[in-house]
Amino acid sequence: MQLGAFKISKVVVVGDLYVGKTSLINRFCKDIFDRDYKATIGVDFEIERFEIAGVPYNLQIWDTAGQEKFKCIASAYYRGAEVIITVFDLADIQTLDHTKQWLEDALRENEPGSTFVFLVGTKKDLVSDAACERIELDAVRLANEMQAEYWSVSAKTGENVKEFFSRVAALAFEQSMLKELEKNIGHVTQIGRGNLISKSLFLLLELFIYAFSGGKGRGHESNSASLTSE
Ligand SMILES: Nc1nc2c(ncn2[C@@H]2O[C@H](COP(=O)(O)OP(=O)(O)OP(=O)(O)O)[C@@H](O)[C@H]2O)c(=O)[nH]1
């Protein structure tokens, strides 16, 4: 199967300084947590490898600087994002107010309707369950306005981090397949005698049959797809 065309998706992580963007990425990609703060200068990125339904698939995760003075460097990397993750600190409610602006800046560099948006509250370990629930009322309302999916996580304890990125990978993978399908919708392949079927549709069907007949990747599983992070 020729699946090379959709094997990488770009994910851009934005938000105020000190909200925990680097820590979130490091917990997921390296399974580490550093309590010392080192500001991101400009941008940085990690590539995380998955296997979805037996297909190798990569997420290129861009960590951007929250500091104002680096904003113009970081914004040069927003283009071509399939996923935008807007991050705020559950223990610093002001950072939630700034997420809309971060999202607008990131969306400006991308085609309308071409990105999945997530709103993520970090440092869940620093707030009580009751406080978290109160903040989440506002966060979910804002997420609806932003047409984003809301998640709360802790890079320190690791709570929800794998689950969150599994969801990101599953949605990005699905989006890549649909894009591939749209691109090739005109190209038809003859299957057997007389049956015409889009090559990509055929490919998709093959993939789904494989996925749902137990052809799962190795390693941890998410709610929505079987993923292996290598
Ligand atoms: N308790 C706790 N502290 C966290 C968590 N995530 C990040 N931190 C701390 O918050 C501080 C800032 O984290 P960073 O990940 O560097 O923040 P950032 O958003 O990447 O910051 P910039 O690079 O300046 O944009 C660090 O001291 C981290 O240790 C968390 O989930 N829980």
CSV table of C-alpha atoms and ligand atoms in Angstrom, one decimal:
chain,number,residue,atom,x,y,z
A,1,MET,CA,0.0,0.0,0.0
A,2,GLN,CA,1.3,3.5,-0.8
A,3,LEU,CA,0.6,5.5,2.4
A,4,GLY,CA,3.7,7.7,2.4
A,5,ALA,CA,1.7,10.8,1.5
A,6,PHE,CA,0.0,11.0,4.9
A,7,LYS,CA,2.5,9.7,7.3
A,8,ILE,CA,3.3,13.0,9.1
A,9,SER,CA,1.1,15.6,10.7
A,10,LYS,CA,2.2,19.0,12.1
A,11,VAL,CA,1.0,19.9,15.6
A,12,VAL,CA,1.7,23.4,17.0
A,13,VAL,CA,1.5,24.1,20.7
A,14,VAL,CA,0.9,27.7,21.7
A,15,GLY,CA,0.1,29.6,24.9
A,16,ASP,CA,1.4,32.0,27.5
A,17,LEU,CA,4.9,31.7,28.9
A,18,TYR,CA,5.3,29.3,31.9
A,19,VAL,CA,1.9,27.5,31.3
A,20,GLY,CA,3.7,24.2,30.8
A,21,LYS,CA,3.9,23.6,27.0
A,22,THR,CA,7.5,22.2,27.0
A,23,SER,CA,6.7,20.1,30.1
A,24,LEU,CA,3.6,18.6,28.4
A,25,ILE,CA,5.6,17.6,25.3
A,26,ASN,CA,8.5,16.3,27.3
A,27,ARG,CA,6.2,14.2,29.5
A,28,PHE,CA,4.7,12.6,26.4
A,29,CYS,CA,7.8,12.3,24.1
A,30,LYS,CA,10.4,11.5,26.8
A,31,ASP,CA,8.4,10.6,29.9
A,32,ILE,CA,10.3,13.1,32.0
A,33,PHE,CA,9.3,16.1,34.1
A,34,ASP,CA,11.7,18.9,35.1
A,35,ARG,CA,10.6,21.2,37.9
A,36,ASP,CA,13.0,23.9,36.8
A,37,TYR,CA,11.8,26.5,34.3
A,38,LYS,CA,13.9,27.0,31.1
A,39,ALA,CA,12.1,29.3,28.7
A,40,THR,CA,11.8,28.1,25.1
A,41,ILE,CA,13.7,30.4,22.8
A,42,GLY,CA,11.8,30.7,19.5
A,43,VAL,CA,10.7,27.2,18.7
A,44,ASP,CA,11.7,23.6,19.2
A,45,PHE,CA,10.2,20.3,17.9
A,46,GLU,CA,9.9,16.6,18.6
A,47,ILE,CA,8.8,13.8,16.3
A,48,GLU,CA,6.8,11.1,17.9
A,49,ARG,CA,6.3,7.8,16.0
A,50,PHE,CA,3.1,5.8,16.1
A,51,GLU,CA,1.7,2.9,14.4
A,52,ILE,CA,-2.0,3.1,13.7
A,53,ALA,CA,-3.8,0.1,12.2
A,54,GLY,CA,-0.4,-1.2,11.2
A,55,VAL,CA,0.6,2.0,9.4
A,56,PRO,CA,3.6,4.0,10.5
A,57,TYR,CA,2.6,7.5,11.4
A,58,ASN,CA,4.4,10.5,12.8
A,59,LEU,CA,3.4,13.6,14.8
A,60,GLN,CA,5.8,16.5,14.4
A,61,ILE,CA,5.1,18.5,17.6
A,62,TRP,CA,6.2,22.1,17.6
A,63,ASP,CA,6.9,23.7,20.9
A,64,THR,CA,6.7,27.5,20.6
A,65,ALA,CA,7.9,30.2,23.0
A,66,GLY,CA,5.3,32.0,25.1
A,67,GLN,CA,7.5,35.0,25.8
A,68,GLU,CA,6.4,38.1,23.8
A,69,LYS,CA,9.9,38.8,22.5
A,70,PHE,CA,10.0,35.5,20.7
A,71,LYS,CA,6.5,35.6,19.3
A,72,CYS,CA,7.5,36.8,15.8
A,73,ILE,CA,10.0,33.9,15.5
A,74,ALA,CA,7.5,31.4,16.7
A,75,SER,CA,4.6,32.6,14.6
A,76,ALA,CA,6.7,31.8,11.4
A,77,TYR,CA,6.2,28.1,12.3
A,78,TYR,CA,2.4,28.2,12.6
A,79,ARG,CA,1.8,27.5,8.9
A,80,GLY,CA,0.7,24.1,7.7
A,81,ALA,CA,-0.5,22.9,11.1
A,82,GLU,CA,-3.0,20.1,11.1
A,83,VAL,CA,-3.5,20.5,14.9
A,84,ILE,CA,-3.3,23.6,17.1
A,85,ILE,CA,-3.0,23.0,20.9
A,86,THR,CA,-3.7,26.1,22.9
A,87,VAL,CA,-2.5,25.7,26.5
A,88,PHE,CA,-3.3,27.5,29.7
A,89,ASP,CA,-2.4,27.0,33.3
A,90,LEU,CA,-5.2,25.7,35.6
A,91,ALA,CA,-3.5,27.4,38.5
A,92,ASP,CA,-3.3,30.8,36.7
A,93,ILE,CA,-6.7,31.7,35.3
A,94,GLN,CA,-5.5,34.8,33.5
A,95,THR,CA,-3.7,32.5,31.0
A,96,LEU,CA,-7.1,31.1,30.0
A,97,ASP,CA,-8.2,34.6,28.9
A,98,HIS,CA,-5.2,34.8,26.5
A,99,THR,CA,-5.9,31.5,24.7
A,100,LYS,CA,-8.3,33.1,22.2
A,101,GLN,CA,-5.7,35.5,21.0
A,102,TRP,CA,-3.1,32.7,20.7
A,103,LEU,CA,-5.5,30.7,18.6
A,104,GLU,CA,-6.4,33.6,16.4
A,105,ASP,CA,-2.7,34.2,15.7
A,106,ALA,CA,-2.2,30.5,14.8
A,107,LEU,CA,-5.3,30.2,12.7
A,108,ARG,CA,-4.4,33.3,10.7
A,109,GLU,CA,-1.5,31.4,9.2
A,110,ASN,CA,-3.6,28.4,8.2
A,111,GLU,CA,-6.4,27.6,5.8
A,112,PRO,CA,-9.9,28.0,7.4
A,113,GLY,CA,-11.3,24.7,8.5
A,114,SER,CA,-8.0,22.8,8.0
A,115,THR,CA,-7.0,22.4,11.6
A,116,PHE,CA,-8.2,20.6,14.7
A,117,VAL,CA,-8.1,22.8,17.8
A,118,PHE,CA,-7.6,21.7,21.4
A,119,LEU,CA,-7.8,23.7,24.6
A,120,VAL,CA,-5.6,22.2,27.3
A,121,GLY,CA,-5.5,23.1,31.0
A,122,THR,CA,-2.2,22.1,32.5
A,123,LYS,CA,-0.8,21.6,36.1
A,124,LYS,CA,-4.0,19.8,37.2
A,125,ASP,CA,-1.9,18.5,40.2
A,126,LEU,CA,-1.7,22.1,41.5
A,127,VAL,CA,-5.5,22.7,41.9
A,128,SER,CA,-8.1,20.9,44.0
A,129,ASP,CA,-10.8,18.9,42.3
A,130,ALA,CA,-13.4,21.5,43.3
A,131,ALA,CA,-11.3,24.4,41.9
A,132,CYS,CA,-10.6,22.4,38.7
A,133,GLU,CA,-14.3,21.8,38.2
A,134,ARG,CA,-15.0,25.6,38.6
A,135,ILE,CA,-12.4,26.6,36.1
A,136,GLU,CA,-13.5,23.9,33.7
A,137,LEU,CA,-16.9,25.5,33.4
A,138,ASP,CA,-15.3,28.5,31.9
A,139,ALA,CA,-12.8,26.5,29.9
A,140,VAL,CA,-15.5,24.3,28.3
A,141,ARG,CA,-17.5,27.3,27.4
A,142,LEU,CA,-14.5,28.9,25.8
A,143,ALA,CA,-13.6,25.7,24.1
A,144,ASN,CA,-17.1,25.6,22.5
A,145,GLU,CA,-16.6,29.2,21.2
A,146,MET,CA,-13.2,28.2,19.8
A,147,GLN,CA,-14.6,25.0,18.3
A,148,ALA,CA,-12.0,23.2,20.3
A,149,GLU,CA,-11.9,20.0,22.3
A,150,TYR,CA,-11.1,20.6,26.0
A,151,TRP,CA,-8.6,18.5,28.1
A,152,SER,CA,-7.1,18.9,31.5
A,153,VAL,CA,-3.7,17.3,32.2
A,154,SER,CA,-0.7,17.2,34.5
A,155,ALA,CA,2.8,16.9,33.1
A,156,LYS,CA,4.0,16.3,36.6
A,157,THR,CA,2.0,13.3,37.4
A,158,GLY,CA,1.4,12.3,33.8
A,159,GLU,CA,-2.4,12.4,34.3
A,160,ASN,CA,-4.2,12.3,30.9
A,161,VAL,CA,-1.1,13.1,28.9
A,162,LYS,CA,-0.9,9.8,26.9
A,163,GLU,CA,-4.7,9.8,26.5
A,164,PHE,CA,-4.6,13.3,25.2
A,165,PHE,CA,-1.9,12.8,22.6
A,166,SER,CA,-3.5,9.5,21.5
A,167,ARG,CA,-6.6,11.5,20.7
A,168,VAL,CA,-4.6,14.1,18.9
A,169,ALA,CA,-2.8,11.4,16.8
A,170,ALA,CA,-6.1,9.6,16.0
A,171,LEU,CA,-7.8,12.7,14.8
A,172,ALA,CA,-4.8,13.9,12.8
A,173,PHE,CA,-4.4,10.5,11.2
A,174,GLU,CA,-8.0,10.4,10.2
A,175,GLN,CA,-7.8,13.9,8.8
A,176,SER,CA,-4.7,12.9,6.7
A,177,MET,CA,-6.6,9.9,5.3
A,178,LEU,CA,-9.6,12.1,4.4
A,179,LYS,CA,-7.3,14.7,2.7
A,180,GLU,CA,-5.6,11.9,0.8
A,181,LEU,CA,-9.0,10.6,-0.3
A,182,GLU,CA,-10.2,14.1,-1.4
A,183,LYS,CA,-7.0,14.6,-3.4
A,184,ASN,CA,-7.4,11.3,-5.2
A,185,ILE,CA,-11.1,11.2,-5.5
A,186,GLY,CA,-10.9,11.6,-9.3
A,187,HIS,CA,-8.4,8.8,-9.7
A,188,VAL,CA,-10.3,5.6,-10.2
A,189,THR,CA,-8.9,2.1,-10.3
A,190,GLN,CA,-10.6,-0.9,-11.9
A,191,ILE,CA,-11.1,-3.7,-9.4
A,192,GLY,CA,-12.0,-7.1,-10.9
A,193,ARG,CA,-14.4,-6.9,-13.9
A,194,GLY,CA,-16.3,-3.7,-14.3
A,195,ASN,CA,-16.3,-2.4,-10.7
A,196,LEU,CA,-14.9,1.1,-10.4
A,197,ILE,CA,-13.7,2.3,-7.0
A,198,SER,CA,-11.5,5.2,-6.0
A,199,LYS,CA,-8.0,3.9,-5.2
A,200,SER,CA,-7.9,5.9,-1.9
A,201,LEU,CA,-11.4,4.7,-0.9
A,202,PHE,CA,-10.2,1.2,-1.5
A,203,LEU,CA,-7.1,1.9,0.6
A,204,LEU,CA,-9.2,3.4,3.4
A,205,LEU,CA,-11.5,0.4,3.4
A,206,GLU,CA,-8.5,-1.9,3.6
A,207,LEU,CA,-7.2,0.1,6.6
A,208,PHE,CA,-10.5,0.1,8.5
A,209,ILE,CA,-11.0,-3.6,7.9
A,210,TYR,CA,-7.5,-4.3,9.1
A,211,ALA,CA,-8.0,-2.0,12.2
A,212,PHE,CA,-11.3,-3.5,13.2
A,213,SER,CA,-10.4,-7.1,12.6
A,214,GLY,CA,-7.8,-7.0,15.4
A,215,GLY,CA,-4.9,-5.7,13.4
A,216,LYS,CA,-3.8,-3.4,16.2
A,217,GLY,CA,-0.5,-1.7,16.8
A,218,ARG,CA,1.7,-2.7,19.7
A,219,GLY,CA,1.9,-0.7,22.9
A,220,HIS,CA,-0.6,1.6,24.6
A,221,GLU,CA,-4.1,2.0,23.4
A,222,SER,CA,-6.3,5.1,23.2
A,223,ASN,CA,-10.1,5.5,23.4
A,224,SER,CA,-10.3,6.1,19.7
A,225,ALA,CA,-7.6,4.1,17.9
A,226,SER,CA,-4.9,1.6,18.5
A,227,LEU,CA,-1.6,3.4,18.7
A,228,THR,CA,1.9,2.5,19.3
A,229,SER,CA,4.3,5.2,20.3
A,230,GLU,CA,7.8,4.1,19.5
B,1,LIG,N1,3.2,21.2,39.3
B,1,LIG,C1,3.4,21.3,38.0
B,1,LIG,N2,4.3,22.1,37.4
B,1,LIG,C2,4.4,22.1,36.1
B,1,LIG,C3,3.5,21.4,35.2
B,1,LIG,N3,3.8,21.6,34.0
B,1,LIG,C4,4.8,22.5,34.0
B,1,LIG,N4,5.2,22.8,35.2
B,1,LIG,C5,6.2,23.8,35.7
B,1,LIG,O1,5.9,25.0,35.1
B,1,LIG,C6,7.1,25.7,34.7
B,1,LIG,C7,6.9,26.2,33.3
B,1,LIG,O2,6.9,25.0,32.5
B,1,LIG,P1,7.3,25.0,30.9
B,1,LIG,O3,6.9,23.7,30.4
B,1,LIG,O4,8.8,25.4,30.8
B,1,LIG,O5,6.5,26.2,30.3
B,1,LIG,P2,6.3,26.8,28.8
B,1,LIG,O6,4.9,27.0,28.6
B,1,LIG,O7,7.0,25.8,27.9
B,1,LIG,O8,7.1,28.1,28.9
B,1,LIG,P3,7.8,29.0,27.7
B,1,LIG,O9,8.8,28.1,27.1
B,1,LIG,O10,8.4,30.2,28.3
B,1,LIG,O11,6.7,29.4,26.8
B,1,LIG,C8,8.2,24.8,35.0
B,1,LIG,O12,8.9,25.1,36.2
B,1,LIG,C9,7.6,23.4,35.1
B,1,LIG,O13,8.3,22.5,35.9
B,1,LIG,C10,2.6,20.5,35.9
B,1,LIG,O14,1.8,19.7,35.2
B,1,LIG,N5,2.5,20.5,37.2
